[in-house]
Amino acid sequence: MTYPGTITLTRGAHETRAAGVCLLEAAAWFAGKSHTDHPACVSPVLAAYGRSLNDALPDDSRQLLVPFVPLMPGTAGDGLDEARGYLALDWLIRVHTPAWLDLAGLADEARALRDLSRITDLAAAQAARPVVLTARNKATAARDATKDAARAAAWDAAWTAARDAAGDAAWAATGAAAGDAAWDAAGDAAWAAARDVLAPTVTQLQESAIVLFSAMIHPETMP
């Protein structure tokens, strides 16, 4: 089967191309490879992020990923995966987590994370760790004050995608704490607000996650 001029991305992995394709399956198809959602020609960091993002987005937003399909093959072994991981970790700490902290009423903690220097290496991640831990502890305390805090509505998969991508020493240093802070803050936000109040934040983070994916393809171009 020849890669078509237009394509529709669908959720999840598929047994055959005739059954549909996700983002990574489309990349394998474009590269002329066998049907798989783990194409060896794509950076494993991009692939992990792409699989999660593909499945997290609603059907219409998922199609915004189609232009990235031809850009992904050839990224495996290009020496840029560490930079990609730090881009994802930086997004998790300075974009994703503050959004949920704001909803949980922890504006000062959200501002402190946003004001951190960009996380581009292990030293920056370690320097950010105390600020992230403070946010996590405040979020945990707020959650515990509300005994039955609901989390599910706020735990969006854009966070999961960033966690998959930032799987290095920096994640061990800082990312897990940021994830805990976002989890706890999102739980309180979900308890305190109706789903329609949460929806703009989810949409905003989904859009931001797509921008992040674009940046991760060519992280060397980042200022």
PDB file of C-alpha atoms in Angstrom:
ATOM      1  CA  MET A   1       0.000   0.000   0.000  1.00  0.00           C
ATOM      2  CA  THR A   2       1.337   3.420  -0.977  1.00  0.00           C
ATOM      3  CA  TYR A   3       1.163   6.199   1.606  1.00  0.00           C
ATOM      4  CA  PRO A   4      -1.841   8.365   0.649  1.00  0.00           C
ATOM      5  CA  GLY A   5      -1.873  12.099   0.102  1.00  0.00           C
ATOM      6  CA  THR A   6      -4.379  12.559   2.913  1.00  0.00           C
ATOM      7  CA  ILE A   7      -4.810  10.487   6.042  1.00  0.00           C
ATOM      8  CA  THR A   8      -7.020  10.388   9.128  1.00  0.00           C
ATOM      9  CA  LEU A   9      -5.383   9.495  12.420  1.00  0.00           C
ATOM     10  CA  THR A  10      -7.336   7.350  14.831  1.00  0.00           C
ATOM     11  CA  ARG A  11      -6.864   6.353  18.450  1.00  0.00           C
ATOM     12  CA  GLY A  12      -4.789   3.375  19.546  1.00  0.00           C
ATOM     13  CA  ALA A  13      -2.758   0.752  17.722  1.00  0.00           C
ATOM     14  CA  HIS A  14      -4.245  -1.215  14.836  1.00  0.00           C
ATOM     15  CA  GLU A  15      -3.620  -4.742  13.613  1.00  0.00           C
ATOM     16  CA  THR A  16      -3.510  -3.645   9.971  1.00  0.00           C
ATOM     17  CA  ARG A  17      -3.369  -0.384   8.036  1.00  0.00           C
ATOM     18  CA  ALA A  18      -6.763  -1.152   6.608  1.00  0.00           C
ATOM     19  CA  ALA A  19      -8.113  -0.950  10.168  1.00  0.00           C
ATOM     20  CA  GLY A  20      -6.676   2.550  10.652  1.00  0.00           C
ATOM     21  CA  VAL A  21      -3.474   4.241  11.710  1.00  0.00           C
ATOM     22  CA  CYS A  22      -2.272   6.255  14.671  1.00  0.00           C
ATOM     23  CA  LEU A  23       0.462   8.878  14.430  1.00  0.00           C
ATOM     24  CA  LEU A  24       3.345   6.431  14.755  1.00  0.00           C
ATOM     25  CA  GLU A  25       1.780   3.889  12.423  1.00  0.00           C
ATOM     26  CA  ALA A  26       1.390   6.681   9.869  1.00  0.00           C
ATOM     27  CA  ALA A  27       5.081   7.576  10.286  1.00  0.00           C
ATOM     28  CA  ALA A  28       6.063   3.960   9.621  1.00  0.00           C
ATOM     29  CA  TRP A  29       3.838   3.944   6.548  1.00  0.00           C
ATOM     30  CA  PHE A  30       5.307   7.203   5.233  1.00  0.00           C
ATOM     31  CA  ALA A  31       8.824   5.796   5.703  1.00  0.00           C
ATOM     32  CA  GLY A  32       7.939   2.645   3.763  1.00  0.00           C
ATOM     33  CA  LYS A  33       8.293   0.418   6.824  1.00  0.00           C
ATOM     34  CA  SER A  34       6.202  -2.483   8.028  1.00  0.00           C
ATOM     35  CA  HIS A  35       3.027  -1.665   9.934  1.00  0.00           C
ATOM     36  CA  THR A  36       3.944  -0.831  13.544  1.00  0.00           C
ATOM     37  CA  ASP A  37       3.434   1.867  16.139  1.00  0.00           C
ATOM     38  CA  HIS A  38       7.083   1.465  17.233  1.00  0.00           C
ATOM     39  CA  PRO A  39       8.971   2.331  14.010  1.00  0.00           C
ATOM     40  CA  ALA A  40      12.730   2.036  14.479  1.00  0.00           C
ATOM     41  CA  CYS A  41      13.302   5.113  12.304  1.00  0.00           C
ATOM     42  CA  VAL A  42      11.639   7.434  14.843  1.00  0.00           C
ATOM     43  CA  SER A  43      13.295   8.747  17.998  1.00  0.00           C
ATOM     44  CA  PRO A  44      12.061   6.653  20.944  1.00  0.00           C
ATOM     45  CA  VAL A  45      11.383   9.861  22.898  1.00  0.00           C
ATOM     46  CA  LEU A  46       9.263  11.282  20.085  1.00  0.00           C
ATOM     47  CA  ALA A  47       7.573   7.923  19.663  1.00  0.00           C
ATOM     48  CA  ALA A  48       6.643   7.641  23.345  1.00  0.00           C
ATOM     49  CA  TYR A  49       5.298  11.173  23.377  1.00  0.00           C
ATOM     50  CA  GLY A  50       3.536  10.756  20.044  1.00  0.00           C
ATOM     51  CA  ARG A  51       1.716   7.570  21.029  1.00  0.00           C
ATOM     52  CA  SER A  52       0.405   9.152  24.229  1.00  0.00           C
ATOM     53  CA  LEU A  53      -0.522  12.435  22.568  1.00  0.00           C
ATOM     54  CA  ASN A  54      -2.286  10.680  19.683  1.00  0.00           C
ATOM     55  CA  ASP A  55      -4.507   8.800  22.134  1.00  0.00           C
ATOM     56  CA  ALA A  56      -5.063  11.763  24.458  1.00  0.00           C
ATOM     57  CA  LEU A  57      -6.452  14.159  21.890  1.00  0.00           C
ATOM     58  CA  PRO A  58     -10.064  14.272  20.711  1.00  0.00           C
ATOM     59  CA  ASP A  59     -10.650  13.159  17.134  1.00  0.00           C
ATOM     60  CA  ASP A  60     -10.622  16.635  15.580  1.00  0.00           C
ATOM     61  CA  SER A  61      -7.523  17.842  17.412  1.00  0.00           C
ATOM     62  CA  ARG A  62      -5.697  14.599  16.611  1.00  0.00           C
ATOM     63  CA  GLN A  63      -5.693  15.557  12.933  1.00  0.00           C
ATOM     64  CA  LEU A  64      -3.451  18.525  13.801  1.00  0.00           C
ATOM     65  CA  LEU A  65      -0.682  15.935  14.185  1.00  0.00           C
ATOM     66  CA  VAL A  66      -0.841  14.832  10.534  1.00  0.00           C
ATOM     67  CA  PRO A  67       1.693  17.446   9.280  1.00  0.00           C
ATOM     68  CA  PHE A  68       4.270  15.975  11.665  1.00  0.00           C
ATOM     69  CA  VAL A  69       4.142  12.514  10.070  1.00  0.00           C
ATOM     70  CA  PRO A  70       6.812  13.156   7.371  1.00  0.00           C
ATOM     71  CA  LEU A  71       9.052  14.937   9.902  1.00  0.00           C
ATOM     72  CA  MET A  72       9.397  11.996  12.279  1.00  0.00           C
ATOM     73  CA  PRO A  73      11.238   9.320  10.240  1.00  0.00           C
ATOM     74  CA  GLY A  74      14.990   9.760  10.494  1.00  0.00           C
ATOM     75  CA  THR A  75      14.958  11.180  14.023  1.00  0.00           C
ATOM     76  CA  ALA A  76      16.166   7.923  15.593  1.00  0.00           C
ATOM     77  CA  GLY A  77      19.809   8.151  16.612  1.00  0.00           C
ATOM     78  CA  ASP A  78      20.116  11.829  15.736  1.00  0.00           C
ATOM     79  CA  GLY A  79      21.650  12.670  19.115  1.00  0.00           C
ATOM     80  CA  LEU A  80      18.797  14.970  20.157  1.00  0.00           C
ATOM     81  CA  ASP A  81      16.835  12.748  22.527  1.00  0.00           C
ATOM     82  CA  GLU A  82      18.311  14.242  25.689  1.00  0.00           C
ATOM     83  CA  ALA A  83      17.245  17.699  24.520  1.00  0.00           C
ATOM     84  CA  ARG A  84      13.787  16.327  23.715  1.00  0.00           C
ATOM     85  CA  GLY A  85      13.461  14.878  27.190  1.00  0.00           C
ATOM     86  CA  TYR A  86      14.373  18.193  28.794  1.00  0.00           C
ATOM     87  CA  LEU A  87      11.856  20.040  26.628  1.00  0.00           C
ATOM     88  CA  ALA A  88       9.161  17.686  27.884  1.00  0.00           C
ATOM     89  CA  LEU A  89      10.300  17.997  31.493  1.00  0.00           C
ATOM     90  CA  ASP A  90      10.398  21.794  31.249  1.00  0.00           C
ATOM     91  CA  TRP A  91       6.848  21.795  29.856  1.00  0.00           C
ATOM     92  CA  LEU A  92       5.645  19.512  32.631  1.00  0.00           C
ATOM     93  CA  ILE A  93       7.115  21.720  35.353  1.00  0.00           C
ATOM     94  CA  ARG A  94       6.605  25.250  33.972  1.00  0.00           C
ATOM     95  CA  VAL A  95       3.411  24.846  31.913  1.00  0.00           C
ATOM     96  CA  HIS A  96       1.365  21.795  32.829  1.00  0.00           C
ATOM     97  CA  THR A  97       1.696  21.733  36.606  1.00  0.00           C
ATOM     98  CA  PRO A  98       1.097  25.485  37.137  1.00  0.00           C
ATOM     99  CA  ALA A  99      -2.141  25.277  35.168  1.00  0.00           C
ATOM    100  CA  TRP A 100      -3.581  22.821  37.677  1.00  0.00           C
ATOM    101  CA  LEU A 101      -2.099  24.626  40.664  1.00  0.00           C
ATOM    102  CA  ASP A 102      -3.960  27.759  39.547  1.00  0.00           C
ATOM    103  CA  LEU A 103      -7.226  25.835  39.453  1.00  0.00           C
ATOM    104  CA  ALA A 104      -6.506  24.482  42.937  1.00  0.00           C
ATOM    105  CA  GLY A 105      -6.105  28.028  44.283  1.00  0.00           C
ATOM    106  CA  LEU A 106      -2.321  27.737  44.651  1.00  0.00           C
ATOM    107  CA  ALA A 107      -1.464  30.791  42.581  1.00  0.00           C
ATOM    108  CA  ASP A 108       1.785  31.584  44.393  1.00  0.00           C
ATOM    109  CA  GLU A 109       3.115  28.070  43.851  1.00  0.00           C
ATOM    110  CA  ALA A 110       2.047  28.178  40.196  1.00  0.00           C
ATOM    111  CA  ARG A 111       3.847  31.488  39.735  1.00  0.00           C
ATOM    112  CA  ALA A 112       7.000  30.125  41.358  1.00  0.00           C
ATOM    113  CA  LEU A 113       7.115  27.265  38.861  1.00  0.00           C
ATOM    114  CA  ARG A 114       6.477  29.528  35.888  1.00  0.00           C
ATOM    115  CA  ASP A 115       9.249  31.851  37.055  1.00  0.00           C
ATOM    116  CA  LEU A 116      11.852  29.075  37.065  1.00  0.00           C
ATOM    117  CA  SER A 117      14.617  29.271  34.498  1.00  0.00           C
ATOM    118  CA  ARG A 118      14.103  27.039  31.494  1.00  0.00           C
ATOM    119  CA  ILE A 119      15.116  23.464  32.298  1.00  0.00           C
ATOM    120  CA  THR A 120      17.678  22.428  29.712  1.00  0.00           C
ATOM    121  CA  ASP A 121      20.015  20.165  31.679  1.00  0.00           C
ATOM    122  CA  LEU A 122      20.366  18.149  34.871  1.00  0.00           C
ATOM    123  CA  ALA A 123      21.762  21.098  36.839  1.00  0.00           C
ATOM    124  CA  ALA A 124      18.687  23.184  36.005  1.00  0.00           C
ATOM    125  CA  ALA A 125      16.409  20.299  36.943  1.00  0.00           C
ATOM    126  CA  GLN A 126      18.137  19.868  40.270  1.00  0.00           C
ATOM    127  CA  ALA A 127      17.954  23.611  40.943  1.00  0.00           C
ATOM    128  CA  ALA A 128      14.202  23.511  40.269  1.00  0.00           C
ATOM    129  CA  ARG A 129      13.647  20.587  42.618  1.00  0.00           C
ATOM    130  CA  PRO A 130      13.065  22.576  45.860  1.00  0.00           C
ATOM    131  CA  VAL A 131      10.446  24.761  44.165  1.00  0.00           C
ATOM    132  CA  VAL A 132       8.719  21.714  42.696  1.00  0.00           C
ATOM    133  CA  LEU A 133       8.739  19.932  46.065  1.00  0.00           C
ATOM    134  CA  THR A 134       7.176  22.952  47.757  1.00  0.00           C
ATOM    135  CA  ALA A 135       4.394  22.988  45.161  1.00  0.00           C
ATOM    136  CA  ARG A 136       3.865  19.261  45.588  1.00  0.00           C
ATOM    137  CA  ASN A 137       3.637  19.533  49.366  1.00  0.00           C
ATOM    138  CA  LYS A 138       1.159  22.410  49.199  1.00  0.00           C
ATOM    139  CA  ALA A 139      -0.957  20.535  46.668  1.00  0.00           C
ATOM    140  CA  THR A 140      -0.905  17.399  48.821  1.00  0.00           C
ATOM    141  CA  ALA A 141      -1.992  19.374  51.878  1.00  0.00           C
ATOM    142  CA  ALA A 142      -4.833  20.977  49.933  1.00  0.00           C
ATOM    143  CA  ARG A 143      -5.956  17.589  48.670  1.00  0.00           C
ATOM    144  CA  ASP A 144      -5.889  16.046  52.126  1.00  0.00           C
ATOM    145  CA  ALA A 145      -8.024  18.886  53.452  1.00  0.00           C
ATOM    146  CA  THR A 146     -10.775  17.744  51.063  1.00  0.00           C
ATOM    147  CA  LYS A 147     -11.353  14.118  51.990  1.00  0.00           C
ATOM    148  CA  ASP A 148     -13.015  12.886  48.821  1.00  0.00           C
ATOM    149  CA  ALA A 149     -11.212  14.991  46.200  1.00  0.00           C
ATOM    150  CA  ALA A 150     -11.979  13.727  42.703  1.00  0.00           C
ATOM    151  CA  ARG A 151      -9.016  13.482  40.356  1.00  0.00           C
ATOM    152  CA  ALA A 152     -10.120  11.684  37.217  1.00  0.00           C
ATOM    153  CA  ALA A 153     -11.639  14.642  35.364  1.00  0.00           C
ATOM    154  CA  ALA A 154      -8.423  16.644  35.624  1.00  0.00           C
ATOM    155  CA  TRP A 155      -5.792  13.979  35.021  1.00  0.00           C
ATOM    156  CA  ASP A 156      -5.308  14.673  31.325  1.00  0.00           C
ATOM    157  CA  ALA A 157      -3.013  12.576  29.164  1.00  0.00           C
ATOM    158  CA  ALA A 158      -0.895  15.502  28.064  1.00  0.00           C
ATOM    159  CA  TRP A 159       0.840  14.993  31.424  1.00  0.00           C
ATOM    160  CA  THR A 160       1.248  11.285  30.668  1.00  0.00           C
ATOM    161  CA  ALA A 161       2.887  12.126  27.379  1.00  0.00           C
ATOM    162  CA  ALA A 162       5.408  14.438  29.016  1.00  0.00           C
ATOM    163  CA  ARG A 163       6.167  11.831  31.651  1.00  0.00           C
ATOM    164  CA  ASP A 164       6.834   9.224  28.957  1.00  0.00           C
ATOM    165  CA  ALA A 165       9.165  11.568  27.147  1.00  0.00           C
ATOM    166  CA  ALA A 166      11.153  12.800  30.149  1.00  0.00           C
ATOM    167  CA  GLY A 167      12.460   9.401  31.151  1.00  0.00           C
ATOM    168  CA  ASP A 168      16.014  10.341  32.164  1.00  0.00           C
ATOM    169  CA  ALA A 169      17.985  11.462  35.215  1.00  0.00           C
ATOM    170  CA  ALA A 170      16.178  14.787  35.214  1.00  0.00           C
ATOM    171  CA  TRP A 171      12.866  12.975  35.639  1.00  0.00           C
ATOM    172  CA  ALA A 172      14.255  11.216  38.692  1.00  0.00           C
ATOM    173  CA  ALA A 173      15.491  14.539  40.053  1.00  0.00           C
ATOM    174  CA  THR A 174      12.396  16.653  39.501  1.00  0.00           C
ATOM    175  CA  GLY A 175       9.740  15.239  37.204  1.00  0.00           C
ATOM    176  CA  ALA A 176       8.135  12.814  39.635  1.00  0.00           C
ATOM    177  CA  ALA A 177       7.602  15.591  42.157  1.00  0.00           C
ATOM    178  CA  ALA A 178       6.068  17.832  39.491  1.00  0.00           C
ATOM    179  CA  GLY A 179       3.768  14.989  38.553  1.00  0.00           C
ATOM    180  CA  ASP A 180       2.677  14.562  42.148  1.00  0.00           C
ATOM    181  CA  ALA A 181       1.995  18.292  42.432  1.00  0.00           C
ATOM    182  CA  ALA A 182      -0.077  18.320  39.250  1.00  0.00           C
ATOM    183  CA  TRP A 183      -1.943  15.172  40.359  1.00  0.00           C
ATOM    184  CA  ASP A 184      -2.839  16.612  43.748  1.00  0.00           C
ATOM    185  CA  ALA A 185      -3.727  20.047  42.396  1.00  0.00           C
ATOM    186  CA  ALA A 186      -5.828  18.554  39.631  1.00  0.00           C
ATOM    187  CA  GLY A 187      -7.672  16.460  42.171  1.00  0.00           C
ATOM    188  CA  ASP A 188      -8.689  19.482  44.201  1.00  0.00           C
ATOM    189  CA  ALA A 189      -9.602  21.408  41.076  1.00  0.00           C
ATOM    190  CA  ALA A 190     -11.818  18.571  39.921  1.00  0.00           C
ATOM    191  CA  TRP A 191     -13.538  18.459  43.295  1.00  0.00           C
ATOM    192  CA  ALA A 192     -14.060  22.222  43.474  1.00  0.00           C
ATOM    193  CA  ALA A 193     -15.127  22.902  39.892  1.00  0.00           C
ATOM    194  CA  ALA A 194     -17.537  21.455  37.383  1.00  0.00           C
ATOM    195  CA  ARG A 195     -16.230  19.763  34.257  1.00  0.00           C
ATOM    196  CA  ASP A 196     -17.090  22.780  32.124  1.00  0.00           C
ATOM    197  CA  VAL A 197     -14.775  24.876  34.277  1.00  0.00           C
ATOM    198  CA  LEU A 198     -11.962  22.369  33.805  1.00  0.00           C
ATOM    199  CA  ALA A 199     -12.516  22.083  30.055  1.00  0.00           C
ATOM    200  CA  PRO A 200     -10.671  25.295  29.058  1.00  0.00           C
ATOM    201  CA  THR A 201      -7.567  24.178  30.962  1.00  0.00           C
ATOM    202  CA  VAL A 202      -7.671  20.746  29.360  1.00  0.00           C
ATOM    203  CA  THR A 203      -8.029  22.301  25.908  1.00  0.00           C
ATOM    204  CA  GLN A 204      -5.262  24.801  26.586  1.00  0.00           C
ATOM    205  CA  LEU A 205      -2.882  22.069  27.705  1.00  0.00           C
ATOM    206  CA  GLN A 206      -3.752  19.857  24.747  1.00  0.00           C
ATOM    207  CA  GLU A 207      -2.924  22.706  22.379  1.00  0.00           C
ATOM    208  CA  SER A 208       0.285  23.389  24.279  1.00  0.00           C
ATOM    209  CA  ALA A 209       1.196  19.707  24.129  1.00  0.00           C
ATOM    210  CA  ILE A 210       0.949  19.792  20.320  1.00  0.00           C
ATOM    211  CA  VAL A 211       3.262  22.817  20.227  1.00  0.00           C
ATOM    212  CA  LEU A 212       5.654  20.915  22.473  1.00  0.00           C
ATOM    213  CA  PHE A 213       5.647  17.953  20.095  1.00  0.00           C
ATOM    214  CA  SER A 214       6.545  20.239  17.203  1.00  0.00           C
ATOM    215  CA  ALA A 215       9.446  21.684  19.199  1.00  0.00           C
ATOM    216  CA  MET A 216      10.674  18.205  20.157  1.00  0.00           C
ATOM    217  CA  ILE A 217      11.098  17.181  16.521  1.00  0.00           C
ATOM    218  CA  HIS A 218      13.853  19.790  16.055  1.00  0.00           C
ATOM    219  CA  PRO A 219      14.949  20.801  19.575  1.00  0.00           C
ATOM    220  CA  GLU A 220      18.197  22.218  18.213  1.00  0.00           C
ATOM    221  CA  THR A 221      16.232  25.139  16.779  1.00  0.00           C
ATOM    222  CA  MET A 222      14.957  26.239  20.189  1.00  0.00           C
ATOM    223  CA  PRO A 223      16.395  29.613  21.347  1.00  0.00           C
TER     224      PRO A 223
END
